[in-house]
mmCIF file of C-alpha atoms and ligand atoms in Angstrom:
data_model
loop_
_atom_site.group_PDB
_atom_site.id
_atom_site.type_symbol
_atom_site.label_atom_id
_atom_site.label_comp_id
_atom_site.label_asym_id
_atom_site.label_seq_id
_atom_site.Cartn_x
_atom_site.Cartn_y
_atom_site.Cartn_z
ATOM 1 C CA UNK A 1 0.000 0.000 0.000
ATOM 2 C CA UNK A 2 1.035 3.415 -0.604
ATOM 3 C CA UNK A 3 2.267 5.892 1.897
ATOM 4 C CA UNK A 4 -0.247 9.036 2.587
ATOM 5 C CA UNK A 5 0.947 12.204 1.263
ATOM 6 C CA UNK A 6 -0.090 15.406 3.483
ATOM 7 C CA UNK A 7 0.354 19.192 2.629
ATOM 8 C CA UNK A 8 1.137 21.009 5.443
ATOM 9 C CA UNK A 9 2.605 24.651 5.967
ATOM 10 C CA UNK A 10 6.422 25.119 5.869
ATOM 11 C CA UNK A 11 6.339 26.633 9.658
ATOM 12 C CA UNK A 12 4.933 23.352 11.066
ATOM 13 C CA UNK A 13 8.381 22.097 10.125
ATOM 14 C CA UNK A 14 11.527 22.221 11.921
ATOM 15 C CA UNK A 15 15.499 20.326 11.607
ATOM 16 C CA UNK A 16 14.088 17.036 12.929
ATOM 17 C CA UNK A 17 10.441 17.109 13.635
ATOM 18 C CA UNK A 18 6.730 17.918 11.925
ATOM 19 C CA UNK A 19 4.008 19.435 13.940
ATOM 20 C CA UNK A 20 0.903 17.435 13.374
ATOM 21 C CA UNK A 21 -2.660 19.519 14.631
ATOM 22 C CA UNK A 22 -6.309 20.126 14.220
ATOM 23 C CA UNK A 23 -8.187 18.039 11.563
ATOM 24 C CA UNK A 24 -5.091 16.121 10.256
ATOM 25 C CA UNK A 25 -4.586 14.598 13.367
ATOM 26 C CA UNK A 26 -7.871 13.382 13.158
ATOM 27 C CA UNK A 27 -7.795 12.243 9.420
ATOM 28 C CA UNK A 28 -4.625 10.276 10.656
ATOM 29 C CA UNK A 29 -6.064 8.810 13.752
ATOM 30 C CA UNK A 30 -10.157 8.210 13.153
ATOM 31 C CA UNK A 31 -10.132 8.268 9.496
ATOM 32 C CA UNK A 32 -6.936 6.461 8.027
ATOM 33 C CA UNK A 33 -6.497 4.951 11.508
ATOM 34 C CA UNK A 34 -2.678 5.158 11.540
ATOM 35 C CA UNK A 35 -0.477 6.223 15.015
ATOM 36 C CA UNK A 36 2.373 6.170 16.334
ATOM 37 C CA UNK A 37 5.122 4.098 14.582
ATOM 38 C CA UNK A 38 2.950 4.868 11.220
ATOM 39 C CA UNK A 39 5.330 6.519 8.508
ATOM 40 C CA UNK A 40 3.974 9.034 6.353
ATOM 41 C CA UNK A 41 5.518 11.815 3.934
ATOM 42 C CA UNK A 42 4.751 15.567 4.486
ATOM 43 C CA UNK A 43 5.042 18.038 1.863
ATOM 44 C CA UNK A 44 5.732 21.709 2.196
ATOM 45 C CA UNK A 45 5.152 23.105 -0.887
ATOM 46 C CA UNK A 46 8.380 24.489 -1.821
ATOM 47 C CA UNK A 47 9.746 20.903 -3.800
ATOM 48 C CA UNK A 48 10.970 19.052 -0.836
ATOM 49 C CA UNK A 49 9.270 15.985 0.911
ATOM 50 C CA UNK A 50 10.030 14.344 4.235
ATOM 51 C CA UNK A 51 8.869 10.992 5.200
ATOM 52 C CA UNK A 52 8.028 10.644 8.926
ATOM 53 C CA UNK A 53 7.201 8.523 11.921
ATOM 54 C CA UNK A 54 4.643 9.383 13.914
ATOM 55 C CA UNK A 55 4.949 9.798 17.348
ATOM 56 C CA UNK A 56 2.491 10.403 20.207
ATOM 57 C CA UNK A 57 3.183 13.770 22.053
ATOM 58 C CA UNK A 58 0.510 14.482 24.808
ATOM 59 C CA UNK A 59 -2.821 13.936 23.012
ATOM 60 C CA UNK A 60 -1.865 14.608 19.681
ATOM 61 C CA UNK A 61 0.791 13.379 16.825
ATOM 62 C CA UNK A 62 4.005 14.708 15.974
ATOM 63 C CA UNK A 63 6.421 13.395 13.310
ATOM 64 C CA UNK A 64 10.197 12.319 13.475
ATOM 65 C CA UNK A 65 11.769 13.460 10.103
ATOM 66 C CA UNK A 66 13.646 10.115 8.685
ATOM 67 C CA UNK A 67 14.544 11.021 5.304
ATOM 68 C CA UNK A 68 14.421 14.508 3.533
ATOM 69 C CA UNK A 69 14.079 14.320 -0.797
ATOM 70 C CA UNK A 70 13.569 16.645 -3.981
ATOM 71 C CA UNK A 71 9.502 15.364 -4.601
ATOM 72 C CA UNK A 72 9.691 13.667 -8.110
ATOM 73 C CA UNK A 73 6.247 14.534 -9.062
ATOM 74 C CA UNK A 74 7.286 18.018 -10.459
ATOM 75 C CA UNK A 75 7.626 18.490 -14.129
ATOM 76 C CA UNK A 76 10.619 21.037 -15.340
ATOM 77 C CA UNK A 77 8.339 22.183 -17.654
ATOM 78 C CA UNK A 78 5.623 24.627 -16.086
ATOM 79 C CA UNK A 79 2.274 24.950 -18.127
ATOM 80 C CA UNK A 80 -0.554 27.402 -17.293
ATOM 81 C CA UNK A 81 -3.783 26.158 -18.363
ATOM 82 C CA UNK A 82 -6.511 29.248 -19.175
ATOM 83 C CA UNK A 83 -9.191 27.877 -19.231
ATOM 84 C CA UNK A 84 -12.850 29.294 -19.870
ATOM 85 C CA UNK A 85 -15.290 28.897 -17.688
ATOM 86 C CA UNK A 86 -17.710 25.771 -18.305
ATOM 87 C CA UNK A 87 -20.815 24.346 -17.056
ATOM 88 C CA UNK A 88 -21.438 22.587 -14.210
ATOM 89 C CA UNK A 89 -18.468 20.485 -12.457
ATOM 90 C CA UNK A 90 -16.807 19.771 -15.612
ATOM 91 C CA UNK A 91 -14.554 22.637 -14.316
ATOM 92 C CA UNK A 92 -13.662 20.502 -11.648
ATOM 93 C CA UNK A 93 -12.987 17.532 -13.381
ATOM 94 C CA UNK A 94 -10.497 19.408 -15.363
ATOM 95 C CA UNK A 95 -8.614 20.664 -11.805
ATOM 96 C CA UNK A 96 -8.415 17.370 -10.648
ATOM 97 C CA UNK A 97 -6.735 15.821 -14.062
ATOM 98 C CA UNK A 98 -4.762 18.387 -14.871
ATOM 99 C CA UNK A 99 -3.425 18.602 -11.289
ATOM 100 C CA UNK A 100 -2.132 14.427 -11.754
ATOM 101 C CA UNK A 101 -0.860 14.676 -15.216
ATOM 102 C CA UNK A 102 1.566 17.924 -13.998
ATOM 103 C CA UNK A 103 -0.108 21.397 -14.969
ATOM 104 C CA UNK A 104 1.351 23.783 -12.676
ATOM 105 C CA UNK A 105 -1.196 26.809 -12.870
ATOM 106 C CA UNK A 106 -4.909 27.525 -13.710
ATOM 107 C CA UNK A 107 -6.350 30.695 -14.715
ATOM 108 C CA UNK A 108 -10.328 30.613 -14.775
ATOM 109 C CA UNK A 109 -10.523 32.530 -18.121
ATOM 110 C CA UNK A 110 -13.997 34.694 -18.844
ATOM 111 C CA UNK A 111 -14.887 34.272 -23.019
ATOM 112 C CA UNK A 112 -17.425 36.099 -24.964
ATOM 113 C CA UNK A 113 -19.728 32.986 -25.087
ATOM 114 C CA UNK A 114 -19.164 31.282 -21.488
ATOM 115 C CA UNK A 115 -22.692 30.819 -20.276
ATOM 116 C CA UNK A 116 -21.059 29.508 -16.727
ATOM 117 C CA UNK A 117 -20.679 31.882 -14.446
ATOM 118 C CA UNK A 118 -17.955 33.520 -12.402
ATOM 119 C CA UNK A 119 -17.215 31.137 -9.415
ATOM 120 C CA UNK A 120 -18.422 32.607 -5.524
ATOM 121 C CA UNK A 121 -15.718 32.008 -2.691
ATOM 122 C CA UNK A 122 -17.379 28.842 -1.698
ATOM 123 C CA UNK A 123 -16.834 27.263 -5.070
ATOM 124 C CA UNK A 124 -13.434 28.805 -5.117
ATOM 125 C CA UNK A 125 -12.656 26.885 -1.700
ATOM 126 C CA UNK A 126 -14.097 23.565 -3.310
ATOM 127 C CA UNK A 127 -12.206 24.223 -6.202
ATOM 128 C CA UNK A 128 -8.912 24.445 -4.266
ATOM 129 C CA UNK A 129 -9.770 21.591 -2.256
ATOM 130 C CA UNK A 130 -10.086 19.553 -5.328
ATOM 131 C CA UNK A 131 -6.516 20.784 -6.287
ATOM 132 C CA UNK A 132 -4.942 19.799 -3.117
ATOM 133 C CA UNK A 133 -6.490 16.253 -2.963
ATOM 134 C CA UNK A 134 -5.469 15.768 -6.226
ATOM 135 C CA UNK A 135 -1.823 16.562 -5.931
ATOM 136 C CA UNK A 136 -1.609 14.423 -2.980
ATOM 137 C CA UNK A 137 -2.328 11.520 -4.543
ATOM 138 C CA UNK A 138 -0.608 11.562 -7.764
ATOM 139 C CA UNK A 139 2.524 12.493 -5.645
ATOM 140 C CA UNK A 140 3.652 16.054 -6.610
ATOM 141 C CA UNK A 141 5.634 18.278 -4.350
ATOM 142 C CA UNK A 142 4.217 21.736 -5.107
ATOM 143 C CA UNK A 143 0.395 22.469 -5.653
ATOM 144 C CA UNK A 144 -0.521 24.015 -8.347
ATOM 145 C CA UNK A 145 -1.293 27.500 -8.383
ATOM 146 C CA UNK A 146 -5.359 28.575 -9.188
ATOM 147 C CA UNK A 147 -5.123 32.289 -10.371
ATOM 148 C CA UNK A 148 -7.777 34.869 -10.176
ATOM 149 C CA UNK A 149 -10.065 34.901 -12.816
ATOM 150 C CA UNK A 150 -9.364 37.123 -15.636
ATOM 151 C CA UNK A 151 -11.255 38.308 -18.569
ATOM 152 C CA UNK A 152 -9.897 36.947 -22.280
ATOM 153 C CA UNK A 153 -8.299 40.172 -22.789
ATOM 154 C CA UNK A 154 -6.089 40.572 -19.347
ATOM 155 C CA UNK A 155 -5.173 37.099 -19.598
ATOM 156 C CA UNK A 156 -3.914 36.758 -23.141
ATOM 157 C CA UNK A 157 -1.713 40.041 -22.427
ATOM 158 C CA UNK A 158 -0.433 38.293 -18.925
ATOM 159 C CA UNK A 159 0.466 34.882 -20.660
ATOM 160 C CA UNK A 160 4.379 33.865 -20.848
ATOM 161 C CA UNK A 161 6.200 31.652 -22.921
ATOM 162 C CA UNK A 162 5.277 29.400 -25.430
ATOM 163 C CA UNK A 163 1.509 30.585 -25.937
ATOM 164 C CA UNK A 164 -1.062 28.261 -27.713
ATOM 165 C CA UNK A 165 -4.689 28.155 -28.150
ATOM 166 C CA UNK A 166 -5.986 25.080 -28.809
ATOM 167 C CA UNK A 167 -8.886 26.048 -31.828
ATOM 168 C CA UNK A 168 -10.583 24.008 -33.862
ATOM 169 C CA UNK A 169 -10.431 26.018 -36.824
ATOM 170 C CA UNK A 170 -6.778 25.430 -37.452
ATOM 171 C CA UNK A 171 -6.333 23.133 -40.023
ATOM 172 C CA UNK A 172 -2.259 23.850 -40.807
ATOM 173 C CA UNK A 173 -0.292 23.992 -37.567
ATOM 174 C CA UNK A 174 -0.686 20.729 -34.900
ATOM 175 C CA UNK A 175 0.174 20.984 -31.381
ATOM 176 C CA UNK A 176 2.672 18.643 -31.625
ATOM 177 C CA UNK A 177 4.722 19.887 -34.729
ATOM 178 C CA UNK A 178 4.522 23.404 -33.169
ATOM 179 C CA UNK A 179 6.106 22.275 -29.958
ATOM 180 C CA UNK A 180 8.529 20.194 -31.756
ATOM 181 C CA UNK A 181 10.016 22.674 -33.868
ATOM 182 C CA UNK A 182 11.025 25.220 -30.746
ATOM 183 C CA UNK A 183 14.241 26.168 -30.896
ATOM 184 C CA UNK A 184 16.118 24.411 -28.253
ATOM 185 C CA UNK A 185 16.613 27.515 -26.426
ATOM 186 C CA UNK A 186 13.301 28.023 -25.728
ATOM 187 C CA UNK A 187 12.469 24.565 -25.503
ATOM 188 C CA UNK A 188 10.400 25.073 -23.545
ATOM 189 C CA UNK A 189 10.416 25.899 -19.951
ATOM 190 C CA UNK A 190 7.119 27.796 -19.739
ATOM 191 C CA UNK A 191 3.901 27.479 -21.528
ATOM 192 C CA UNK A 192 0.705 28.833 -21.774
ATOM 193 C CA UNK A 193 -2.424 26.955 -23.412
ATOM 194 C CA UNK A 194 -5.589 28.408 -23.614
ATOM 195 C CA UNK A 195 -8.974 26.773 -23.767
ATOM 196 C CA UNK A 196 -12.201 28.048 -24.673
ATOM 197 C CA UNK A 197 -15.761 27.589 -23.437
ATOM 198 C CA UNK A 198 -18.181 25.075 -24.551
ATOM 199 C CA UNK A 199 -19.326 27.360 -28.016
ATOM 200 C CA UNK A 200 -16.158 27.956 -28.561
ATOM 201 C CA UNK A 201 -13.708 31.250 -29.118
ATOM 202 C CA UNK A 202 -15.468 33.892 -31.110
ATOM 203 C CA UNK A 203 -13.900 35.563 -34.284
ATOM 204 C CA UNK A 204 -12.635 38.593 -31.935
ATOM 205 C CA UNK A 205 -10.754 36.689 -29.189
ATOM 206 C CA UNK A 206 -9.000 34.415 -32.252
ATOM 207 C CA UNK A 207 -7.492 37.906 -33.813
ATOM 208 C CA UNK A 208 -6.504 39.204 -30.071
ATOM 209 C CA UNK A 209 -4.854 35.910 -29.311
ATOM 210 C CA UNK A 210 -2.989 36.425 -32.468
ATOM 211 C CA UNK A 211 -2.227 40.107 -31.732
ATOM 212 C CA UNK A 212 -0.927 38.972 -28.394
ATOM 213 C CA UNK A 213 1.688 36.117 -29.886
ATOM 214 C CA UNK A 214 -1.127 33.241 -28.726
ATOM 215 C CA UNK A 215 -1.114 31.008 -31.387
ATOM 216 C CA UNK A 216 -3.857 29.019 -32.393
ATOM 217 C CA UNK A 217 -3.334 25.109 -32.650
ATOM 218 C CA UNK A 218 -4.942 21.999 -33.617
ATOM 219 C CA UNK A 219 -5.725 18.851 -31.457
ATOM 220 C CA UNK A 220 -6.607 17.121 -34.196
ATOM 221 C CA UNK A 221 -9.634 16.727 -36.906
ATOM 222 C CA UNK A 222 -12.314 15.389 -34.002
ATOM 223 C CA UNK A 223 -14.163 18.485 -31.807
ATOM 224 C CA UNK A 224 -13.194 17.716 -28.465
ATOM 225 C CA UNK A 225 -15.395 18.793 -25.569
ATOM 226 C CA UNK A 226 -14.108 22.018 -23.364
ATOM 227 C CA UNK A 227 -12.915 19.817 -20.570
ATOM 228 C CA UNK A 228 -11.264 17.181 -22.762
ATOM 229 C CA UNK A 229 -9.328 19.509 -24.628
ATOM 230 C CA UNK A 230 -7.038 21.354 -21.711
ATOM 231 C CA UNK A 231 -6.152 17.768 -20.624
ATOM 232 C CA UNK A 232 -5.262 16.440 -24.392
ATOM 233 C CA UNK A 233 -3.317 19.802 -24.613
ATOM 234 C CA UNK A 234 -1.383 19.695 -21.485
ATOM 235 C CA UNK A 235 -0.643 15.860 -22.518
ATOM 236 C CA UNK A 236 0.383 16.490 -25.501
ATOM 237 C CA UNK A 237 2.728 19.558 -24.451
ATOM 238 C CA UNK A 238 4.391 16.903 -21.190
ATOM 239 C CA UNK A 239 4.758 13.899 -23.695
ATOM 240 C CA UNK A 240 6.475 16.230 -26.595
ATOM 241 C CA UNK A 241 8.739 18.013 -23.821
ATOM 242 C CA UNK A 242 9.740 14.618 -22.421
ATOM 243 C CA UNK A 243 7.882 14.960 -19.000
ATOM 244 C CA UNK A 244 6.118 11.454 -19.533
ATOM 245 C CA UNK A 245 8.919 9.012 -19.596
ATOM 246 C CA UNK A 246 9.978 8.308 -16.469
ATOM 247 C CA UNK A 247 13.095 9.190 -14.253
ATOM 248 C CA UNK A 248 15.551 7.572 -16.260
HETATM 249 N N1 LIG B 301 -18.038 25.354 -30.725
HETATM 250 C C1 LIG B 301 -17.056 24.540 -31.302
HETATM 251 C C2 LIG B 301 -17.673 23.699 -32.421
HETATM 252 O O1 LIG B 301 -18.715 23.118 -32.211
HETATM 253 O O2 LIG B 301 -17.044 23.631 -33.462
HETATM 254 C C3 LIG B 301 -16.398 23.607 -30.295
HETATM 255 C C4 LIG B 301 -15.763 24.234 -29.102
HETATM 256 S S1 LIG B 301 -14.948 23.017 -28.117
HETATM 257 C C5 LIG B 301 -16.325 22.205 -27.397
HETATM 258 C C6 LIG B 301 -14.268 23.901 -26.767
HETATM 259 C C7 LIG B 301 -12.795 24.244 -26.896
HETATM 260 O O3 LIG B 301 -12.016 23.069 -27.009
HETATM 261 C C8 LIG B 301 -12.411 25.076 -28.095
HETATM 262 O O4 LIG B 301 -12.620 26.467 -27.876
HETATM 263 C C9 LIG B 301 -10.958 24.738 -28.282
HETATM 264 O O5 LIG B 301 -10.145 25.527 -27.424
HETATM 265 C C10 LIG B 301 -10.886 23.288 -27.850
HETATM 266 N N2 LIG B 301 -10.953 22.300 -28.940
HETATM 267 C C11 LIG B 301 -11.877 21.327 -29.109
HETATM 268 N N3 LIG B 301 -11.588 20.554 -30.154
HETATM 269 C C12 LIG B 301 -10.440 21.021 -30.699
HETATM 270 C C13 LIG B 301 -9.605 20.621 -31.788
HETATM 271 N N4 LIG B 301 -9.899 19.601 -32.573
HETATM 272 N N5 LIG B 301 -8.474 21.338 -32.011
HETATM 273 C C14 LIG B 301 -8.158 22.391 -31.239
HETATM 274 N N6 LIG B 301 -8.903 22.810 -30.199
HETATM 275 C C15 LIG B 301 -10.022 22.137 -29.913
#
């Protein structure tokens, strides 16, 4: 069995020891039903991952650090997916994939034909949640960032490094072949792929992407749904980059 992964603030540890309080202390004893002599690995956010033993300290849990490592589960390659806003929890579903395969940023992206709305704090809470959950268990070591939402405009004039949007109208230049023939140089530590809402990107924001050095790119000659098509993407950009093969 797998060990459990935790994210917990970089001030709960110290040279040799982990505070454990409040509701993970719980999750570890009532829920996952591990104590002391359990090992687990606790993540601060900043790359690094410790693997504990947990020890009982009064009436709570504190861990023993036994071994300090780089977290694997970061790509070198960071990728910002803007996506637009889409019905119903299909945003989610695109958080919680995106956060396994390696995407390192979202931006909730407002279009001229999004008929979702913008998301209240609540949802932004659950939506975060999801994130966190998500990146535990497919073993990264830094969560990935959810940005503010921004309007099509702001955030195709904020986007950095290799900017593509995925459109279905581009019949010449593939996703693949575009990433492939980067210069080395700029091969590619950043990128930015943008995804529009379930009609699609209008006539306008295809001309301002352009205007703003986003280039538009096929995914091929099927129409994939809004929350397929950020995950094919950000796929396609890992596996061409050489994210997906392993350590070795
Ligand atoms: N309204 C469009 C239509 O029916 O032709 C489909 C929009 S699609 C559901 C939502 C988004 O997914 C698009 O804005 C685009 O970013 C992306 N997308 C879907 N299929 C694509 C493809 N074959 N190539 C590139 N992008 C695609």
């Amino acid at each position: 069995m797998s060990i459990h992964r935790f994210f917990l603030p970089g001030d709960c540890i110290t040279q040799s020891t982990v505070v454990i309080s409040g509701r993970l202390v719980h999750r570890l004893r009532n829920v996952l039903r591990l104590g002391a002599g359990d090992h687990i690995v606790i993540l601060d956010n900043s790359g690094w991952e410790y693997e504990v033993e947990l020890r009982a300290v009064g009436g709570g849990l504190e861990g023993v650090i036994i071994h300090k490592a780089v977290a694997a589960g970061e790509p070198r390659t960071k990728i910002t997916l803007y996506q637009a806003l889409i019905k119903g929890s299909n945003f989610e579903l695109i958080l919680q994939k995106c956060t396994e395969i390696g995407v390192t940023g979202f931006v909730p992206m407002v279009c001229e034909r999004c008929v979702a709305g913008e998301p209240d704090s609540n949802r932004l809470g659950r939506w975060q949640r999801i994130i966190l959950e998500a990146a535990q268990q497919s073993r990264r070591g830094k969560l990935p960032v959810l940005r503010n939402v921004l309007r099509f405009r702001e955030a195709c004039e904020s986007a950095t490094g290799v900017s593509l949007l995925p459109w279905e109208g581009e019949k010449v230049r593939g996703i693949g072949g575009v990433l492939r023939s980067l210069p080395k140089t700029e091969n590619a530590t950043e990128v930015s792929i943008f995804v529009g809402p379930e009609g699609g990107f209008s006539a306008w924001e295809q001309e301002f992407a352009r205007s703003c050095g986003v280039w538009p790119v096929s995914l091929g000659n099927r129409i994939l749904r809004a929350e397929t098509a950020g995950l094919v993407a950000a796929v396609v950009t890992l596996y061409e980059l050489g994210e997906l093969n392993g350590s070795s």
